[in-house]
CSV table of C-alpha atoms in Angstrom, one decimal:
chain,number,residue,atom,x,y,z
A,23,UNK,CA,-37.3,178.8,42.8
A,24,UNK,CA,-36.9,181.9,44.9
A,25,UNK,CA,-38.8,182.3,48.2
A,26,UNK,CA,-42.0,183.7,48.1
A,27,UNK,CA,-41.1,186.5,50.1
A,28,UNK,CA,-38.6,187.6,47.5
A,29,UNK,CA,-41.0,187.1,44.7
A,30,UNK,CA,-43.9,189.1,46.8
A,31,UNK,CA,-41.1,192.1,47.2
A,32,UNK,CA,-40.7,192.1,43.8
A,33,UNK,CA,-44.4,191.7,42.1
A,34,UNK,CA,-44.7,195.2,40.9
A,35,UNK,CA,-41.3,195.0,38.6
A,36,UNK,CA,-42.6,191.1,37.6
A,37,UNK,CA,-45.9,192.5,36.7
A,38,UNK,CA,-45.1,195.8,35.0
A,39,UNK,CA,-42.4,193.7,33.3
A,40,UNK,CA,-44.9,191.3,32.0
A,41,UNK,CA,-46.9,194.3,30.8
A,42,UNK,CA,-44.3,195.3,28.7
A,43,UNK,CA,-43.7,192.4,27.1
A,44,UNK,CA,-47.0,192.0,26.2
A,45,UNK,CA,-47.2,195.6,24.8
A,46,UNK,CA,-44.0,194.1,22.8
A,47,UNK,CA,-45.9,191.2,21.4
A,48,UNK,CA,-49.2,193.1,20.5
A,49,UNK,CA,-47.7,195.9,19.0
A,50,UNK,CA,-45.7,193.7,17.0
A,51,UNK,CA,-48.0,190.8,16.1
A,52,UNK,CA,-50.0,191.1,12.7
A,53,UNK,CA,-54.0,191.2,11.7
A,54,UNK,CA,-55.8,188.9,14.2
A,55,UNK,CA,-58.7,188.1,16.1
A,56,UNK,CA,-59.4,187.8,19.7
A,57,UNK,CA,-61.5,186.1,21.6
A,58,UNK,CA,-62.2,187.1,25.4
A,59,UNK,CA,-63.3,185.9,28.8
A,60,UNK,CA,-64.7,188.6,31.1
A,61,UNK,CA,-66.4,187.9,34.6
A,62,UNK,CA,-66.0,190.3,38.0
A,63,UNK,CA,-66.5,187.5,40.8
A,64,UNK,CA,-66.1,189.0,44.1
A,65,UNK,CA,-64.0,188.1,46.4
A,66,UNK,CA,-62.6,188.4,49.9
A,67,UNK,CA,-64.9,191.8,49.9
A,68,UNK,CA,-64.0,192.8,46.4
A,69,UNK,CA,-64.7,192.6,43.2
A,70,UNK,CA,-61.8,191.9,40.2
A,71,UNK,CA,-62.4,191.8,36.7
A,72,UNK,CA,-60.8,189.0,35.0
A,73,UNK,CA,-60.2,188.8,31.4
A,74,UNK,CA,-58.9,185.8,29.8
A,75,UNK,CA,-57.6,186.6,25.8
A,76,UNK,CA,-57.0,184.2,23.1
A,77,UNK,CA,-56.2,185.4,20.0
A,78,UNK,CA,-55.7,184.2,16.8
A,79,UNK,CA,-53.7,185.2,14.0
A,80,UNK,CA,-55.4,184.6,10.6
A,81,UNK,CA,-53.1,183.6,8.4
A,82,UNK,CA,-53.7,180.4,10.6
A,83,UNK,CA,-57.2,180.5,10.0
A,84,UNK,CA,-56.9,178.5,7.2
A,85,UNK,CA,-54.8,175.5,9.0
A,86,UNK,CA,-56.9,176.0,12.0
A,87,UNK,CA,-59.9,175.0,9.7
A,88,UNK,CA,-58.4,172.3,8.6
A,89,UNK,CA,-57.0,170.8,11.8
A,90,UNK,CA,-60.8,171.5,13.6
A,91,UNK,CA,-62.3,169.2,10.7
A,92,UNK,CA,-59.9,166.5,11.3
A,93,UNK,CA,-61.1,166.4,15.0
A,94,UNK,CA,-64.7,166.5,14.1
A,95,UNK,CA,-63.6,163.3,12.0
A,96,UNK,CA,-62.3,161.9,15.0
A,97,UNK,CA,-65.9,161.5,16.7
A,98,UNK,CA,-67.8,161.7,14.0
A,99,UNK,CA,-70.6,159.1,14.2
A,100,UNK,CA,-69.5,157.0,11.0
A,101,UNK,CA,-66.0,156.8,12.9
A,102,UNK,CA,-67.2,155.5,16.4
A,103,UNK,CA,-69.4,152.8,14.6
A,104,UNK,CA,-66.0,151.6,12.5
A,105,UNK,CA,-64.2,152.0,16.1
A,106,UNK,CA,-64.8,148.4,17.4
A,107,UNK,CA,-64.1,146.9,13.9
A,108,UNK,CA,-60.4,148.6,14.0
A,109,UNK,CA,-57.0,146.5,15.7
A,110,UNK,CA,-55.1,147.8,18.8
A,111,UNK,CA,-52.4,149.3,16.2
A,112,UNK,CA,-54.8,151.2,13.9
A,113,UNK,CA,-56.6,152.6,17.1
A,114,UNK,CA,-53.4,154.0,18.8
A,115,UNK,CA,-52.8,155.6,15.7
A,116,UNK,CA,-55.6,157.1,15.4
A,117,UNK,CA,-55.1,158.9,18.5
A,118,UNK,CA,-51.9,159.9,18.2
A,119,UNK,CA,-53.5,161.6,14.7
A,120,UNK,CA,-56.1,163.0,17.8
A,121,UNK,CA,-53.5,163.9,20.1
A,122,UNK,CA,-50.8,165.9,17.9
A,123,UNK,CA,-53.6,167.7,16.0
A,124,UNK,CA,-54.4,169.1,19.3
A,125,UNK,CA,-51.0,170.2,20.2
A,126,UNK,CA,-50.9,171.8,17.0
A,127,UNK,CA,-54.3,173.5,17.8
A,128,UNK,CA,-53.1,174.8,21.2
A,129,UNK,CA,-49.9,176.0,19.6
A,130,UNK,CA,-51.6,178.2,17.3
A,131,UNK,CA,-53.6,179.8,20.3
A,132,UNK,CA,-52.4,182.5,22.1
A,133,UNK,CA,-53.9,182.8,25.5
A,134,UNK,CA,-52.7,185.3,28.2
A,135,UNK,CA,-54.5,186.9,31.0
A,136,UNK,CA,-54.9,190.2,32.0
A,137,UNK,CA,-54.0,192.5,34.7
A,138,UNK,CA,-56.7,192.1,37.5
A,139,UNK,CA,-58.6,195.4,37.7
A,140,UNK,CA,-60.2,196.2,41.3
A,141,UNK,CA,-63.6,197.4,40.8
A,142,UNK,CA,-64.3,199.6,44.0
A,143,UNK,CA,-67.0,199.4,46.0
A,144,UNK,CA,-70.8,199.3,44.5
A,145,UNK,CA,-68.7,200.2,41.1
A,146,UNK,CA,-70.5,197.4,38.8
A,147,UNK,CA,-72.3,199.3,36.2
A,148,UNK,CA,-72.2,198.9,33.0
A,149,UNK,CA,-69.8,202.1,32.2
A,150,UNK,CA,-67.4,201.2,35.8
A,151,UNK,CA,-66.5,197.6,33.7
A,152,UNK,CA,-66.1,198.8,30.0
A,153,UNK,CA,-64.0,201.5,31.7
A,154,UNK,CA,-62.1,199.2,33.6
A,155,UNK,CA,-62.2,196.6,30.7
A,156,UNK,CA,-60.7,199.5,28.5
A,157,UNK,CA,-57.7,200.0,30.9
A,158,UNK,CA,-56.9,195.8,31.3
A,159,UNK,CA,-56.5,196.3,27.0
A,160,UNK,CA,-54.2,199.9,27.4
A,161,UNK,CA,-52.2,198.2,29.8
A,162,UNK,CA,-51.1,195.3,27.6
A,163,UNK,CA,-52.6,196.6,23.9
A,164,UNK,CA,-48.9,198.8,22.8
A,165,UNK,CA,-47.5,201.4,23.2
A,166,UNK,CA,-49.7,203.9,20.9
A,167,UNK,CA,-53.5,204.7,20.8
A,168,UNK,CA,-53.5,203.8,17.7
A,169,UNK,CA,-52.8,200.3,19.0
A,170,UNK,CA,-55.1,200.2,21.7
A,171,UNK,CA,-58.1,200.8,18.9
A,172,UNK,CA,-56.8,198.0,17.0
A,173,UNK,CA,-56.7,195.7,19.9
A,174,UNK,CA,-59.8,196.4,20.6
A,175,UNK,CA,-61.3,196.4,17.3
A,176,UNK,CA,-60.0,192.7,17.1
A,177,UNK,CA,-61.8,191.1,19.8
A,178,UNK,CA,-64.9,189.2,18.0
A,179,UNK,CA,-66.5,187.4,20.5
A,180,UNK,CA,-66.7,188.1,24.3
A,181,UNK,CA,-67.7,185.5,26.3
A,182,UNK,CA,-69.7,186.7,30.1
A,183,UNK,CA,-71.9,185.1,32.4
A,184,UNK,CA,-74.9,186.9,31.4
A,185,UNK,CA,-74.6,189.1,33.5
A,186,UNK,CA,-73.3,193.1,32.8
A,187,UNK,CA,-70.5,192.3,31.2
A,188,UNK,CA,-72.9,191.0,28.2
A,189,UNK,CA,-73.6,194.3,27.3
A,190,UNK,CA,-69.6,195.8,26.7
A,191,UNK,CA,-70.4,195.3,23.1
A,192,UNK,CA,-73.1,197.6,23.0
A,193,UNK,CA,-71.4,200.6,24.0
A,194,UNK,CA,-70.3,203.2,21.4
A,195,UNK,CA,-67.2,203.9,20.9
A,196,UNK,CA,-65.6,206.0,23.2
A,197,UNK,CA,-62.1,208.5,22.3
A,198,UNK,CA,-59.1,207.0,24.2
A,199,UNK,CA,-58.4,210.7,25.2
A,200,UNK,CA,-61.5,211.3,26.9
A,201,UNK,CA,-61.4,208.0,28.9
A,202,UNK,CA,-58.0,208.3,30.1
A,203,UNK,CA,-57.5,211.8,29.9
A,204,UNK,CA,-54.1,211.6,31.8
A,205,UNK,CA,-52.4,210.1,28.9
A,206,UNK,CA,-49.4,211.6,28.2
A,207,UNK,CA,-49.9,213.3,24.4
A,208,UNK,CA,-46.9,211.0,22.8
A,209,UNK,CA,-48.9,207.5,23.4
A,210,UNK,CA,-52.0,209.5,22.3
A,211,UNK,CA,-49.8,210.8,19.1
A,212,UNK,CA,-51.2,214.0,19.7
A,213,UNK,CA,-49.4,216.7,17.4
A,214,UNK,CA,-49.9,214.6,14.3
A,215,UNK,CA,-52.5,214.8,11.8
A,216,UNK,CA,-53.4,213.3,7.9
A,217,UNK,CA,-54.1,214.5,4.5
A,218,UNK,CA,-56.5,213.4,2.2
A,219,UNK,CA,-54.2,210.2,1.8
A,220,UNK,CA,-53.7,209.3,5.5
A,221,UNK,CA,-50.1,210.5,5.3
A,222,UNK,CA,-49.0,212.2,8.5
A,223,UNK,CA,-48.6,216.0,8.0
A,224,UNK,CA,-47.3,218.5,10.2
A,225,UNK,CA,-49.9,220.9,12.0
A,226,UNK,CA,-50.6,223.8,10.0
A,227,UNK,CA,-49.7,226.7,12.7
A,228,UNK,CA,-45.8,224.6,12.6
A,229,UNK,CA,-45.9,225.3,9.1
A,230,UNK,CA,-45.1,228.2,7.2
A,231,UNK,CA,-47.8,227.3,4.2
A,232,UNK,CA,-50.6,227.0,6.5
A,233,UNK,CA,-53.2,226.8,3.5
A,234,UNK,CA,-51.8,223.7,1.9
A,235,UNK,CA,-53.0,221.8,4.9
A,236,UNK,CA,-56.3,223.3,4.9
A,237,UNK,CA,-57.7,219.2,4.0
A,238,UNK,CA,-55.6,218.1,7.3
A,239,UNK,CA,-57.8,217.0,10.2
A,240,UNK,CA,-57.0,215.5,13.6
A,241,UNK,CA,-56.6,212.0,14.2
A,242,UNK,CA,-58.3,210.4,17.6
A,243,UNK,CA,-58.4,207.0,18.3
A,244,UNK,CA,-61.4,205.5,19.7
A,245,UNK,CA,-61.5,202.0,22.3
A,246,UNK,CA,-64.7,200.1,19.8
A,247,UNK,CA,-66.0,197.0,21.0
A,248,UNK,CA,-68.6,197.4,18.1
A,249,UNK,CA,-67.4,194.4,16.3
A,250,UNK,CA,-67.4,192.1,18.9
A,251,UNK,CA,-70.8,189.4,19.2
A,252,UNK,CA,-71.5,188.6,22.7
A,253,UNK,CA,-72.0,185.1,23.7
A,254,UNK,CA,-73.1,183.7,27.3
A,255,UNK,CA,-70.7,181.0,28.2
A,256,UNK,CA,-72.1,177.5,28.1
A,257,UNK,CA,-71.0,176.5,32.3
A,258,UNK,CA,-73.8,179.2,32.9
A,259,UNK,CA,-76.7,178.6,30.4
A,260,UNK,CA,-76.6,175.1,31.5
A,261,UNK,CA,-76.4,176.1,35.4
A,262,UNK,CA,-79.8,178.4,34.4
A,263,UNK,CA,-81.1,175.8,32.5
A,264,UNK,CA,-80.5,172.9,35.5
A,265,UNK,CA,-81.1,176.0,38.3
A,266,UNK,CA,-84.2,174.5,40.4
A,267,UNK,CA,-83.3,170.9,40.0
A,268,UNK,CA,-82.5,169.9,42.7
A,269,UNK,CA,-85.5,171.1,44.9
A,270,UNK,CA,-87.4,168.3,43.2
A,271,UNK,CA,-84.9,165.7,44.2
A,272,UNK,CA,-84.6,165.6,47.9
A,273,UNK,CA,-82.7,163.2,48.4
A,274,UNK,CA,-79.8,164.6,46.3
A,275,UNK,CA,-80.4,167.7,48.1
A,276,UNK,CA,-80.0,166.6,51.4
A,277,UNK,CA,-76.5,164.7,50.2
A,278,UNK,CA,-75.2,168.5,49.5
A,279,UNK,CA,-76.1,169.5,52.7
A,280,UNK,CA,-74.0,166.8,54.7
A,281,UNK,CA,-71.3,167.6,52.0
A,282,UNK,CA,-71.2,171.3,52.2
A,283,UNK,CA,-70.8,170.2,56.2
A,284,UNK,CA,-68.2,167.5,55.9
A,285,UNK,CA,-66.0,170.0,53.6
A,286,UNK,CA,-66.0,172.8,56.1
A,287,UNK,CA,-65.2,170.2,58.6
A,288,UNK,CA,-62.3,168.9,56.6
A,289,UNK,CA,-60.9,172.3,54.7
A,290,UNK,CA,-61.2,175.1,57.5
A,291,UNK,CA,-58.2,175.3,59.8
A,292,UNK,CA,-59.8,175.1,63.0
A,293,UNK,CA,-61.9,172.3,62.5
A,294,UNK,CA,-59.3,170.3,60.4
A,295,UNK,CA,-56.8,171.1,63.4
A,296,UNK,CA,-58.9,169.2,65.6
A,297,UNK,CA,-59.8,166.6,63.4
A,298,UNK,CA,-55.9,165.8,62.6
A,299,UNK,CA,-55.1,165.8,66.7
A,300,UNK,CA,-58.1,163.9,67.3
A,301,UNK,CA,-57.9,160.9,64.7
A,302,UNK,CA,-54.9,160.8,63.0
A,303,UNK,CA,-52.2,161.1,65.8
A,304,UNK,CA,-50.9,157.7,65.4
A,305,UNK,CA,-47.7,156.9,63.0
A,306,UNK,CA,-50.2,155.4,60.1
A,307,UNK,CA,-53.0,158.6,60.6
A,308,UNK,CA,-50.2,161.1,60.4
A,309,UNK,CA,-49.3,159.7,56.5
A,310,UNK,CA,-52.6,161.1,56.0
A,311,UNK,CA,-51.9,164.9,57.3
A,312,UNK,CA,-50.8,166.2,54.0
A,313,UNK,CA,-53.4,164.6,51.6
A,314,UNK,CA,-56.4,166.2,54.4
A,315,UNK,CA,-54.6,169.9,54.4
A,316,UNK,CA,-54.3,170.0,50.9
A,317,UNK,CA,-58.2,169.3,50.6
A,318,UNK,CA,-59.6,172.9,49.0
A,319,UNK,CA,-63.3,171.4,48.3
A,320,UNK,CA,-65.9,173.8,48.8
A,321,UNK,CA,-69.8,173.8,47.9
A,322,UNK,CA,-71.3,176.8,47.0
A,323,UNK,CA,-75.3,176.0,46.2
A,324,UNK,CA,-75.4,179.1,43.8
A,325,UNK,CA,-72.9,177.0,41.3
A,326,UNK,CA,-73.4,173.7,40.3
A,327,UNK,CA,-69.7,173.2,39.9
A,328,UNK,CA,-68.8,174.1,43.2
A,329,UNK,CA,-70.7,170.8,44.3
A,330,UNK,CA,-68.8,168.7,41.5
A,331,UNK,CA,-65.6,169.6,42.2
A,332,UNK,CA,-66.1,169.4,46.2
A,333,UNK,CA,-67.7,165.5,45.1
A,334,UNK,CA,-64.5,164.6,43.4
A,335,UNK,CA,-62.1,166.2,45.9
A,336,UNK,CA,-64.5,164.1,48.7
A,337,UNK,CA,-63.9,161.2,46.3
A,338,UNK,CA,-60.2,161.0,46.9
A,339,UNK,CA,-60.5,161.0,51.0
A,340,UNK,CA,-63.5,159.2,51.7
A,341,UNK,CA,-60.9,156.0,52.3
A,342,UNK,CA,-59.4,158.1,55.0
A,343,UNK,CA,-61.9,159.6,56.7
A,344,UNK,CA,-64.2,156.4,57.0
């Protein structure tokens, strides 16, 4: 593996690189549907939009239908009842059947993430994230406009946090040339135009029968969201749905208190530099260095699964620290 620094020297040619590959692949894969991720958490200051893409090609639709029904089998009711009557042997086969169905299921998934795009400061409307949602699909859609509308014609269901990301699928569509307007004419196929049967024609002032191609009209290509079908992502509508819990049970709510303090304690520098000296300084505390500095728990109150991560990184040092 090269160093780090060698790899941080050259992350714009690794990144534009990857770009180009996936422009490769897009432009080149046939009908499909996508299926996104979109959130813009903020961090260290700022706020990123990340988009997470998998897509779906449908002539595997049909397989893929097949290969979800055979997993519903799997725990369907009728099954776990006939579960205890089965041998060892029929069992493991069974979920080996489980297991290679779902290998086959994650091998006809394609799923990539996006550039990061920085929104800038107070930039969080509505029209800031579909514009910068619009420029995470030119950067990876192809190499034309023409296949920057189909990309994002094929995304059917975008999946947010309720928040304004939910509403991307209710804006219009918008003309690529007008939201980027510094795209250069030969991705935006300027110059071309179609007859009455979509066959590309030369403009009528290049030709010298200007009336023949009277019917000719200007092709733009749009960025439309219009088919997609918003949907909130289940993490959140059960965070909602559990938000106020935990005021009624205080004993559970003082717990995360001493537990947001302990993991501070154990994953900030400072305190876990003293902690180490202070503790573990013999030969039989130092085996424990490396398991306490590679502690990342942290408990945020605002996100239930902040708190059950942090509980099951605790979980694997409570030995050590008591």
């Amino acid at each position: 593996m090269p160093h780090k620094a060698t790899v941080s020297r050259w992350r714009f040619l690794l990144d534009v690189a990857m770009m180009q590959e996936e422009r490769d692949v897009n432009a080149a894969s046939g009908p499909c549907t996508r299926y996104i991720m979109s959130d813009s958490p903020p961090q260290h200051g700022r706020g990123y939009l990340v988009t997470v893409v998998c897509a779906v090609r449908h002539a595997d639709f049909e397989e893929l239908r097949v290969l979800s029904s055979r997993l519903l089998h799997f725990w369907s009711s009728s099954s776990l009842c006939k579960a205890h009557l089965l041998g060892e042997d029929e069992v493991g086969a069974i979920l080996r059947d489980e297991v290679a169905c779902m290998e086959r299921v994650r091998s006809l998934l394609r799923q990539h993430t996006l550039p990061l795009i920085v929104l800038a400061s107070s930039r969080t409307r509505l029209r800031d994230k579909f514009e910068a949602a619009a420029f995470q699909f030119f950067l990876v859609a192809g190499h034309t406009a023409a296949h920057l509308e189909r990309f994002s014609k094929s995304v059917l269901v975008p999946t947010t946090d309720m928040g304004t990301e939910l509403g991307l699928s209710s804006v219009a569509p918008v003309r690529i040339d007008e939201l980027f307007p510094w795209c250069e004419d030969a991705y935006l196929e300027r110059g071309g135009v179609v007859g009455p049967e979509g066959l590309p024609l030369l403009l009528p002032e290049e030709s010298e029968e200007a009336d023949l191609f009277d019917v000719a009209e200007e092709v733009h290509h749009h960025v439309d969201l219009s088919n997609a079908m918003p949907n909130a992502g289940q993490l959140h509508i059960l965070h909602n749905a559990a938000n106020g819990v935990l005021k009624v049970m205080p004993t559970v709510d003082a717990a995360i208190d001493e537990l947001n303090v302990v993991a501070d304690m154990v994953r900030q520098p400072h305190s876990r530099g003293r902690l180490l000296e202070t503790c573990f300084t013999s030969n039989v505390g130092k085996q424990f260095h490396h398991k306490l500095k590679s502690f990342k728990g942290k408990v945020f109150r605002g996100r239930w699964g902040t708190v059950a991560f942090c509980v099951i990184e605790m979980m694997a040092i409570q030995q050590i620290l008591r």
